[in-house]
Short mmCIF file of C-alpha atoms and ligand atoms in Angstrom, two decimals:
data_model
loop_
_atom_site.label_atom_id
_atom_site.label_comp_id
_atom_site.label_asym_id
_atom_site.label_seq_id
_atom_site.Cartn_x
_atom_site.Cartn_y
_atom_site.Cartn_z
CA MET A 1 0.30 -0.09 -0.43
CA GLY A 2 2.57 2.22 -0.64
CA SER A 3 3.11 4.65 2.45
CA LEU A 4 -0.31 4.76 3.41
CA LYS A 5 -1.03 3.84 6.84
CA PRO A 6 -3.61 2.86 8.66
CA ASP A 7 -2.59 6.14 10.59
CA HIS A 8 -3.60 7.56 7.20
CA LEU A 9 -6.98 6.18 7.18
CA ARG A 10 -8.21 6.44 10.50
CA THR A 11 -7.21 10.28 9.99
CA ILE A 12 -9.84 10.08 6.98
CA ARG A 13 -12.05 8.59 9.56
CA GLU A 14 -12.07 11.28 12.05
CA ALA A 15 -12.55 13.72 9.53
CA MET A 16 -15.36 12.10 7.92
CA ASP A 17 -16.88 12.09 11.74
CA ARG A 18 -16.24 15.75 11.67
CA GLY A 19 -18.38 16.54 8.36
CA LEU A 20 -14.43 17.38 6.70
CA LEU A 21 -11.90 15.57 4.38
CA PRO A 22 -8.56 15.21 4.16
CA ARG A 23 -7.51 17.28 0.86
CA TRP A 24 -5.08 14.66 0.32
CA VAL A 25 -7.50 12.11 -0.56
CA LEU A 26 -6.69 14.43 -3.94
CA THR A 27 -3.94 13.74 -4.92
CA ASP A 28 -2.44 10.76 -3.44
CA PRO A 29 -0.90 8.21 -5.51
CA ASP A 30 -1.41 5.96 -2.64
CA ILE A 31 -5.77 6.43 -2.51
CA TYR A 32 -6.04 6.02 -6.23
CA ALA A 33 -3.74 2.68 -6.12
CA LEU A 34 -6.13 1.87 -3.98
CA GLU A 35 -9.27 3.19 -5.52
CA GLN A 36 -8.30 1.33 -7.78
CA GLU A 37 -8.63 -2.51 -7.09
CA LYS A 38 -11.37 -1.42 -3.63
CA ILE A 39 -13.57 0.57 -6.09
CA PHE A 40 -12.93 0.56 -10.04
CA ALA A 41 -13.33 -3.05 -9.56
CA ARG A 42 -16.06 -3.68 -8.10
CA THR A 43 -18.70 -0.97 -8.89
CA TRP A 44 -21.25 0.15 -11.84
CA GLN A 45 -19.88 1.80 -13.98
CA PHE A 46 -21.55 3.02 -17.26
CA LEU A 47 -20.93 2.43 -21.06
CA ALA A 48 -23.17 3.19 -22.78
CA HIS A 49 -26.77 3.99 -24.27
CA GLU A 50 -28.62 1.50 -26.17
CA SER A 51 -29.87 3.79 -28.50
CA GLU A 52 -26.04 4.21 -29.08
CA LEU A 53 -26.61 0.58 -30.74
CA PRO A 54 -29.33 0.58 -33.16
CA ARG A 55 -28.38 -2.47 -35.76
CA PRO A 56 -26.70 -5.30 -35.17
CA GLY A 57 -22.31 -4.77 -35.72
CA ASP A 58 -23.24 -1.30 -34.11
CA PHE A 59 -20.08 -1.07 -31.47
CA VAL A 60 -18.58 1.63 -29.13
CA THR A 61 -15.81 1.50 -27.94
CA ARG A 62 -15.18 3.02 -24.13
CA TRP A 63 -12.95 2.49 -21.41
CA MET A 64 -13.48 1.50 -17.77
CA VAL A 65 -10.99 3.77 -15.95
CA HIS A 66 -7.57 2.17 -17.30
CA ASP A 67 -9.39 -1.27 -19.66
CA PRO A 68 -9.89 -0.27 -22.56
CA VAL A 69 -14.53 -2.16 -23.66
CA ILE A 70 -15.76 -2.51 -26.57
CA VAL A 71 -19.29 -2.95 -26.59
CA ILE A 72 -21.36 -4.80 -29.74
CA ARG A 73 -24.79 -5.45 -30.79
CA GLY A 74 -24.97 -8.69 -31.41
CA ASP A 75 -26.31 -10.42 -35.32
CA ASP A 76 -28.46 -12.06 -32.40
CA GLY A 77 -29.26 -8.59 -31.30
CA VAL A 78 -28.30 -9.06 -27.84
CA VAL A 79 -25.66 -6.43 -26.39
CA ARG A 80 -21.76 -7.43 -25.37
CA ALA A 81 -19.15 -6.47 -24.14
CA PHE A 82 -15.41 -7.15 -24.19
CA LEU A 83 -12.14 -6.44 -23.19
CA ASN A 84 -11.11 -4.31 -26.27
CA SER A 85 -7.26 -5.75 -26.71
CA CYS A 86 -6.24 -8.84 -28.69
CA SER A 87 -5.87 -12.45 -26.67
CA HIS A 88 -3.04 -12.92 -28.93
CA ARG A 89 -0.74 -10.60 -27.26
CA GLY A 90 -2.85 -7.54 -25.30
CA THR A 91 -2.59 -5.29 -28.53
CA LEU A 92 -5.57 -2.79 -28.10
CA LEU A 93 -8.29 -4.75 -30.90
CA CYS A 94 -10.26 -1.66 -31.61
CA GLY A 95 -8.84 1.59 -32.28
CA ALA A 96 -12.62 3.55 -33.37
CA ASP A 97 -14.51 4.94 -31.22
CA PHE A 98 -17.36 3.30 -33.02
CA GLY A 99 -19.11 2.12 -35.98
CA ASN A 100 -20.37 -1.28 -37.80
CA GLN A 101 -18.41 -3.96 -38.15
CA LYS A 102 -19.25 -7.31 -38.95
CA VAL A 103 -15.40 -8.53 -37.10
CA PHE A 104 -12.74 -6.82 -36.04
CA SER A 105 -9.62 -8.18 -37.30
CA CYS A 106 -6.23 -6.82 -34.74
CA PRO A 107 -3.28 -5.16 -36.85
CA TYR A 108 -0.51 -6.88 -34.73
CA HIS A 109 -0.68 -9.76 -36.45
CA GLY A 110 -4.31 -10.46 -38.05
CA TRP A 111 -6.25 -12.36 -35.90
CA THR A 112 -9.79 -11.90 -35.75
CA PHE A 113 -12.94 -12.19 -33.96
CA ASN A 114 -16.65 -11.88 -34.28
CA HIS A 115 -19.82 -10.15 -32.73
CA TYR A 116 -19.83 -13.16 -29.08
CA GLY A 117 -16.00 -12.68 -28.94
CA GLU A 118 -14.75 -15.82 -30.65
CA LEU A 119 -11.70 -16.27 -32.79
CA VAL A 120 -13.44 -17.27 -35.92
CA GLY A 121 -9.63 -16.05 -38.08
CA VAL A 122 -5.83 -16.65 -37.48
CA ALA A 123 -3.52 -15.66 -39.58
CA LEU A 124 -1.54 -18.38 -41.92
CA ALA A 125 -3.29 -20.30 -39.75
CA ASN A 126 -2.92 -23.71 -41.45
CA GLN A 127 1.25 -23.04 -42.55
CA VAL A 128 2.41 -22.07 -39.20
CA TRP A 129 -0.29 -23.09 -36.90
CA GLY A 130 -1.59 -27.04 -36.06
CA PRO A 131 -3.40 -28.56 -32.59
CA GLU A 132 -1.50 -26.60 -30.66
CA LEU A 133 -3.69 -23.51 -30.66
CA LYS A 134 -7.06 -23.98 -29.54
CA ARG A 135 -9.63 -21.35 -31.21
CA GLU A 136 -12.20 -21.62 -28.85
CA GLU A 137 -9.93 -20.52 -25.83
CA TRP A 138 -8.54 -18.01 -27.09
CA GLY A 139 -11.70 -15.28 -27.94
CA LEU A 140 -12.49 -11.98 -26.37
CA ARG A 141 -12.34 -11.27 -22.99
CA PRO A 142 -16.06 -10.95 -21.63
CA ILE A 143 -16.29 -8.03 -19.24
CA PRO A 144 -18.15 -9.80 -16.52
CA ARG A 145 -21.56 -8.34 -15.92
CA LEU A 146 -23.16 -6.08 -17.75
CA GLN A 147 -26.97 -4.76 -16.96
CA ALA A 148 -28.86 -2.62 -18.18
CA TYR A 149 -31.32 -0.05 -16.57
CA GLN A 150 -33.92 1.97 -18.62
CA GLY A 151 -32.00 1.59 -21.59
CA LEU A 152 -28.64 3.00 -19.56
CA ILE A 153 -26.12 -0.16 -19.89
CA PHE A 154 -23.34 -0.20 -16.78
CA GLY A 155 -20.71 -2.68 -16.89
CA ASN A 156 -18.51 -3.83 -13.63
CA LEU A 157 -15.69 -6.14 -13.26
CA ASP A 158 -16.63 -8.19 -10.75
CA PRO A 159 -18.28 -11.54 -11.24
CA ALA A 160 -19.95 -11.07 -7.44
CA ALA A 161 -21.21 -7.79 -8.04
CA PRO A 162 -24.10 -7.20 -6.83
CA PRO A 163 -27.61 -6.80 -9.83
CA LEU A 164 -27.36 -3.55 -10.83
CA THR A 165 -30.75 -2.69 -10.32
CA ASP A 166 -30.00 -3.60 -6.13
CA TYR A 167 -27.11 -1.19 -6.74
CA LEU A 168 -28.86 1.48 -8.20
CA GLY A 169 -31.63 1.58 -5.16
CA ASP A 170 -33.81 4.36 -4.96
CA MET A 171 -32.01 5.83 -7.85
CA ARG A 172 -34.23 3.79 -10.09
CA TRP A 173 -37.37 6.34 -9.18
CA TYR A 174 -34.47 9.37 -10.66
CA LEU A 175 -33.91 7.75 -13.94
CA ASP A 176 -37.50 6.88 -14.28
CA LEU A 177 -38.68 10.43 -14.06
CA ILE A 178 -35.89 11.50 -16.27
CA MET A 179 -35.25 9.27 -18.59
CA GLY A 180 -39.14 7.25 -19.18
CA ARG A 181 -40.91 9.73 -18.70
CA THR A 182 -42.61 9.97 -21.99
CA GLY A 183 -41.27 7.24 -23.54
CA GLY A 184 -37.66 7.11 -23.53
CA MET A 185 -34.18 8.61 -24.67
CA GLU A 186 -32.21 9.11 -27.44
CA VAL A 187 -28.42 10.38 -27.59
CA ARG A 188 -27.71 12.70 -30.32
CA GLY A 189 -24.22 12.91 -31.96
CA VAL A 190 -21.24 11.42 -30.11
CA PRO A 191 -20.59 12.02 -26.37
CA HIS A 192 -17.80 14.80 -26.17
CA ARG A 193 -14.34 13.65 -24.32
CA TRP A 194 -11.73 16.29 -22.71
CA VAL A 195 -8.60 15.97 -20.53
CA VAL A 196 -9.17 17.97 -17.43
CA GLU A 197 -7.04 19.20 -13.99
CA GLY A 198 -9.00 17.44 -10.87
CA ASN A 199 -9.64 14.17 -9.28
CA TRP A 200 -12.74 12.36 -10.10
CA LYS A 201 -14.37 12.61 -6.47
CA LEU A 202 -14.32 15.93 -6.63
CA LEU A 203 -15.72 16.20 -10.23
CA TYR A 204 -18.47 14.05 -9.48
CA GLU A 205 -19.74 16.14 -6.19
CA ASN A 206 -19.49 19.02 -8.10
CA PHE A 207 -22.56 17.94 -9.82
CA THR A 208 -24.06 14.99 -7.66
CA GLY A 209 -23.68 17.07 -4.23
CA ASP A 210 -22.53 20.52 -4.74
CA PRO A 211 -25.58 22.54 -5.83
CA TYR A 212 -24.15 25.83 -3.75
CA HIS A 213 -21.13 26.77 -6.37
CA VAL A 214 -23.71 27.42 -8.46
CA GLN A 215 -24.02 31.04 -6.97
CA SER A 216 -20.71 31.47 -7.62
CA THR A 217 -18.98 29.82 -10.82
CA HIS A 218 -21.96 30.69 -12.40
CA ARG A 219 -22.66 34.26 -11.46
CA SER A 220 -22.33 35.43 -15.04
CA THR A 221 -24.17 32.93 -16.83
CA VAL A 222 -27.49 34.29 -14.65
CA GLU A 223 -26.32 38.10 -15.85
CA LEU A 224 -25.85 36.64 -19.32
CA GLY A 225 -29.84 35.45 -19.16
CA ILE A 226 -28.51 32.35 -20.52
CA THR A 227 -29.70 30.05 -17.23
CA PRO A 228 -32.47 30.60 -15.33
CA ASN A 229 -31.82 32.55 -11.79
CA ARG A 230 -31.33 29.77 -9.52
CA THR A 231 -30.57 31.16 -6.18
CA LEU A 232 -33.58 29.43 -4.24
CA GLY A 233 -35.74 32.57 -4.80
CA ALA A 234 -39.67 32.36 -3.08
CA ASP A 235 -40.92 31.08 -6.79
CA ARG A 236 -38.71 27.64 -6.20
CA LYS A 237 -37.68 25.01 -3.65
CA GLY A 238 -34.59 23.01 -4.06
CA TYR A 239 -34.18 19.66 -2.20
CA GLN A 240 -30.97 17.64 -1.75
CA VAL A 241 -31.58 13.99 -1.79
CA VAL A 242 -29.32 11.41 -0.24
CA LEU A 243 -29.93 7.58 -1.61
CA GLN A 244 -27.37 4.34 -0.98
CA ASN A 245 -24.39 3.82 -1.79
CA GLY A 246 -23.38 6.89 -2.47
CA HIS A 247 -25.66 8.17 -5.10
CA GLY A 248 -27.55 11.26 -4.64
CA VAL A 249 -29.71 13.97 -6.21
CA ASN A 250 -30.78 17.27 -6.38
CA VAL A 251 -34.04 18.57 -7.42
CA THR A 252 -35.43 22.35 -8.09
CA LEU A 253 -38.65 22.44 -7.90
CA TYR A 254 -40.99 24.90 -9.10
CA THR A 255 -43.75 26.07 -6.00
CA GLU A 256 -46.63 26.19 -8.31
CA ILE A 257 -47.37 24.78 -11.38
CA PRO A 258 -45.13 26.93 -13.65
CA GLU A 259 -47.31 28.24 -17.10
CA ARG A 260 -44.84 26.15 -18.86
CA PRO A 261 -44.64 23.05 -17.37
CA PHE A 262 -42.57 19.67 -17.26
CA GLN A 263 -39.47 21.05 -17.34
CA ARG A 264 -40.13 23.26 -20.69
CA MET A 265 -40.45 20.62 -22.33
CA PRO A 266 -42.97 21.33 -25.58
CA GLU A 267 -46.59 21.08 -25.51
CA GLU A 268 -47.22 17.66 -27.23
CA THR A 269 -45.29 15.52 -25.63
CA TRP A 270 -47.27 16.62 -21.79
CA PRO A 271 -49.64 13.69 -22.08
CA LEU A 272 -46.86 11.05 -22.73
CA PHE A 273 -45.49 12.33 -19.03
CA ARG A 274 -48.75 11.13 -17.42
CA ARG A 275 -49.10 7.65 -19.81
CA HIS A 276 -45.69 6.74 -18.19
CA LEU A 277 -45.07 8.61 -14.71
CA THR A 278 -46.61 7.24 -11.48
CA PRO A 279 -49.26 10.09 -10.20
CA VAL A 280 -46.68 11.21 -7.68
CA GLN A 281 -44.17 11.80 -10.60
CA HIS A 282 -45.99 13.22 -12.67
CA ASP A 283 -46.91 16.01 -10.15
CA LEU A 284 -43.53 16.20 -9.36
CA MET A 285 -42.28 16.58 -13.18
CA GLN A 286 -45.21 19.37 -13.44
CA ARG A 287 -43.36 21.84 -11.05
CA ALA A 288 -39.46 20.88 -11.75
CA SER A 289 -36.96 22.91 -12.66
CA VAL A 290 -33.34 20.96 -12.86
CA PHE A 291 -31.99 17.28 -11.81
CA VAL A 292 -28.40 16.94 -10.84
CA GLY A 293 -27.18 14.43 -9.37
CA GLY A 294 -25.22 10.90 -9.83
CA VAL A 295 -23.91 6.97 -9.83
CA PHE A 296 -21.59 6.71 -7.63
CA PRO A 297 -18.78 6.33 -8.84
CA THR A 298 -18.43 8.22 -12.08
CA LEU A 299 -21.55 8.68 -13.25
CA SER A 300 -23.44 12.12 -12.96
CA PHE A 301 -25.93 13.62 -14.90
CA VAL A 302 -27.68 16.85 -15.09
CA SER A 303 -31.81 17.35 -16.69
CA PRO A 304 -31.73 21.61 -17.02
CA LEU A 305 -32.63 24.57 -18.22
CA HIS A 306 -30.23 26.23 -21.11
CA GLY A 307 -30.68 28.26 -24.22
CA THR A 308 -29.04 30.87 -25.79
CA GLU A 309 -31.10 32.51 -28.34
CA GLY A 310 -34.58 34.27 -25.92
CA ASP A 311 -35.84 31.17 -24.95
CA LEU A 312 -34.70 28.56 -22.82
CA TYR A 313 -34.61 24.29 -23.55
CA ASN A 314 -33.96 21.33 -21.98
CA PHE A 315 -32.31 18.42 -22.06
CA LEU A 316 -30.20 15.38 -20.29
CA ASN A 317 -26.54 15.67 -19.73
CA PHE A 318 -25.49 12.38 -18.71
CA ARG A 319 -21.34 12.81 -17.83
CA VAL A 320 -18.68 9.80 -16.70
CA TRP A 321 -15.73 11.23 -15.03
CA ARG A 322 -12.92 8.66 -15.67
CA PRO A 323 -9.65 9.01 -14.02
CA ILE A 324 -6.97 8.43 -15.83
CA ASP A 325 -4.13 9.72 -12.94
CA PRO A 326 -5.13 10.95 -9.07
CA CYS A 327 -5.39 15.01 -10.69
CA HIS A 328 -6.50 14.35 -14.36
CA VAL A 329 -10.25 12.90 -15.81
CA GLU A 330 -11.02 12.64 -19.48
CA VAL A 331 -14.72 13.92 -19.57
CA TRP A 332 -17.09 11.65 -21.42
CA SER A 333 -20.28 13.66 -21.91
CA TRP A 334 -23.13 12.69 -23.66
CA PHE A 335 -26.03 14.54 -24.73
CA LEU A 336 -30.11 12.81 -24.66
CA ILE A 337 -32.76 14.55 -25.64
CA ASP A 338 -37.01 12.91 -25.32
CA ARG A 339 -37.43 10.65 -28.08
CA ALA A 340 -40.42 12.23 -28.93
CA ALA A 341 -39.65 15.26 -28.44
CA PRO A 342 -40.13 17.34 -31.96
CA GLU A 343 -37.26 17.39 -34.02
CA GLY A 344 -36.83 21.32 -33.63
CA TYR A 345 -37.28 20.88 -30.13
CA LYS A 346 -33.83 18.73 -30.14
CA GLN A 347 -32.38 21.01 -32.11
CA ALA A 348 -32.39 24.37 -30.26
CA ALA A 349 -31.60 21.99 -27.21
CA TYR A 350 -28.70 20.70 -28.07
CA LYS A 351 -27.45 23.82 -29.06
CA GLY A 352 -28.61 24.95 -25.46
CA TYR A 353 -26.26 21.89 -24.60
CA ILE A 354 -23.07 23.11 -26.80
CA ASP A 355 -23.01 26.47 -25.31
CA SER A 356 -23.57 25.49 -21.74
CA PHE A 357 -22.75 22.15 -20.81
CA GLY A 358 -20.52 21.21 -24.65
CA PRO A 359 -17.14 21.10 -24.09
CA SER A 360 -16.40 25.32 -24.16
CA GLY A 361 -19.69 25.65 -22.89
CA THR A 362 -19.90 28.39 -20.60
CA LEU A 363 -20.95 26.81 -17.53
CA GLU A 364 -18.22 23.51 -18.63
CA GLN A 365 -15.64 26.81 -18.22
CA ASP A 366 -17.01 27.85 -15.54
CA ASP A 367 -16.63 24.85 -13.13
CA THR A 368 -13.04 23.57 -15.57
CA GLU A 369 -11.75 26.30 -13.70
CA MET A 370 -12.66 25.90 -10.35
CA TRP A 371 -11.44 22.36 -10.71
CA ALA A 372 -8.05 22.87 -11.98
CA ARG A 373 -7.67 25.93 -9.13
CA VAL A 374 -8.50 23.44 -6.21
CA MET A 375 -5.97 20.40 -8.05
CA GLN A 376 -3.32 23.67 -7.61
CA ALA A 377 -3.85 24.43 -4.11
CA SER A 378 -3.76 20.72 -3.09
CA GLN A 379 -0.13 19.72 -4.24
CA GLY A 380 1.76 21.53 -2.21
CA TRP A 381 3.51 20.59 1.14
CA MET A 382 1.37 21.90 3.21
CA ALA A 383 -1.77 20.66 1.58
CA ARG A 384 0.06 17.18 1.67
CA ASP A 385 0.32 16.89 5.56
CA ARG A 386 -1.50 14.22 6.75
CA THR A 387 -1.99 15.87 10.57
CA LEU A 388 -5.73 16.75 10.73
CA GLN A 389 -6.43 20.07 12.04
CA TYR A 390 -9.11 22.57 10.49
CA GLN A 391 -7.01 24.37 7.49
CA ASN A 392 -6.38 21.07 5.97
CA VAL A 393 -8.79 19.21 5.28
CA MET A 394 -12.21 20.36 2.98
CA ASN A 395 -15.22 21.92 4.47
CA TYR A 396 -18.81 19.80 4.42
CA LEU A 397 -20.52 21.10 7.06
CA MET A 398 -23.28 22.56 5.30
CA GLY A 399 -26.03 21.59 7.10
CA TRP A 400 -24.87 19.68 9.57
CA GLY A 401 -26.31 19.04 12.60
CA ARG A 402 -29.21 21.88 12.05
CA VAL A 403 -30.59 20.42 8.20
CA ASP A 404 -33.78 17.99 9.44
CA PRO A 405 -34.84 15.98 6.23
CA ASP A 406 -38.59 16.80 4.52
CA PRO A 407 -40.47 14.09 5.04
CA GLY A 408 -42.87 15.17 2.76
CA PHE A 409 -40.71 15.86 -0.15
CA PRO A 410 -42.31 12.97 -2.25
CA GLY A 411 -40.03 11.04 -3.93
CA PRO A 412 -37.69 7.87 -2.21
CA GLY A 413 -34.19 8.86 -0.68
CA THR A 414 -33.74 11.14 2.46
CA ALA A 415 -34.54 14.79 1.46
CA TYR A 416 -33.25 17.79 2.78
CA PRO A 417 -34.45 21.45 2.17
CA GLY A 418 -32.33 24.20 0.54
CA LEU A 419 -28.75 23.55 0.27
CA VAL A 420 -26.72 21.38 2.54
CA ASP A 421 -23.43 18.76 2.32
CA ALA A 422 -25.60 15.72 2.98
CA VAL A 423 -25.06 14.01 -0.63
CA SER A 424 -20.95 14.74 -0.17
CA ARG A 425 -21.14 13.18 3.09
CA SER A 426 -22.65 9.85 2.41
CA THR A 427 -20.98 9.60 -0.70
CA HIS A 428 -17.36 9.81 1.05
CA ARG A 429 -18.07 7.36 3.43
CA TYR A 430 -19.90 5.08 1.53
CA TRP A 431 -16.15 5.62 -0.20
CA PHE A 432 -14.70 4.87 2.76
CA GLY A 433 -16.25 1.88 3.64
CA LEU A 434 -15.66 0.04 0.12
CA LEU A 435 -11.77 0.85 0.58
CA THR A 436 -11.37 -0.37 3.93
CA ASP A 437 -14.07 -2.98 3.40
CA GLY A 438 -15.51 -1.99 6.44
CA ALA A 439 -19.26 0.50 6.66
CA ASP A 440 -21.73 -0.53 4.52
CA GLY A 441 -21.34 3.75 4.22
CA GLU A 442 -25.29 4.15 3.92
CA GLY A 443 -26.88 7.16 5.03
CA ASP A 444 -25.02 10.52 6.10
CA LEU A 445 -23.53 10.85 9.57
CA GLY A 446 -25.12 14.70 9.90
S1 FES B 501 -1.59 -8.95 -31.25
FE1 FES B 501 -3.52 -9.75 -31.72
S2 FES B 501 -2.91 -10.67 -33.66
FE2 FES B 501 -1.36 -11.08 -32.65
FE1 FE2 B 502 -21.14 23.65 -11.72
#
């Protein structure tokens, strides 16, 4: 475990018990190594949406942190996932981001694999190979677990992992709401990706547990009129909902049904909300303004309102924060929209996405700058000092022991009104439980 000592883990535990987190957990290479083994090798990670693979032979290539993955729809219609690495000598098999292929040929020595991962072609097979090569033993290595919920395909490297539905827990209710509200979503275009300075936990937390930053980091977007004023005023109320397994969601609701309900989706889609949601979900959705949340460890989502041409549009943005080292993340960003929405709305919403959360979007730039600043100030000797003192920790005390959950919130989970750090504290506890094979990490220590 390198220089990480039991004492250091006890320091993290003690900090969490006080609503804090040591700064060095963002930069420490030993923590990062432990996260590979204890977190990324065991938890469900988002790979693709089913709409990215509509036809047999369609494939996308993705990463489960450092493991390259190929996800493909077979000619039997079933989606499978394999390690994107040739079984002969380990070469990255497919270098394309997406496409449609009958077979995949390795560029190194020419072995060829089909949709089922089977080795179906061996170069010079009759001249240089005999019975020593048993083809059935040399297929691609399958990703141990692959399951989907609401069209979202997740993989897990742990053959003994609990089912995806158990892992998602009450997050399913919110995924039903944002993904299933009009009968299904589709991905438009391909995911954008770019590299930013930041530890993956910082980015996950920014979306999943930190609505507090919006008023300051994104102030200029409100002033420009490209984002609604999200400071919780008289007409809106925010909740932070703590869910199991480090997941969480922030819900902003209008106190009355607004003139344009259902997050300003076009009127022709309104009957679909009633058809696809439960009455409780339907009532909540009528008053919804913004959802932002995450599925631990590396998936976040935001369903906001944005636009640059005099109107605001709703869309769904999925994020995978793929760690590439302790201090850098490759951001993967998908645009999703209701399949049933009119084409004109989809196009306007896509522009709203590009201008806000696309790689050059205003909100994206705001956040990227803050993440880099945290990292720049967290790598010196003082920040890496492992003694526990107030100036060397991150503060997650907002609402601690002061704000009680609101039992009147209509959805599952523990919902705190207003701005609190409850989701972050719960996420830290789950993260620590996995790292140390210890506590279940459920609930909020606050
Ligand atoms: S490494 Fe792929 S064929 Fe040799
Ligand atoms: Fe932000």
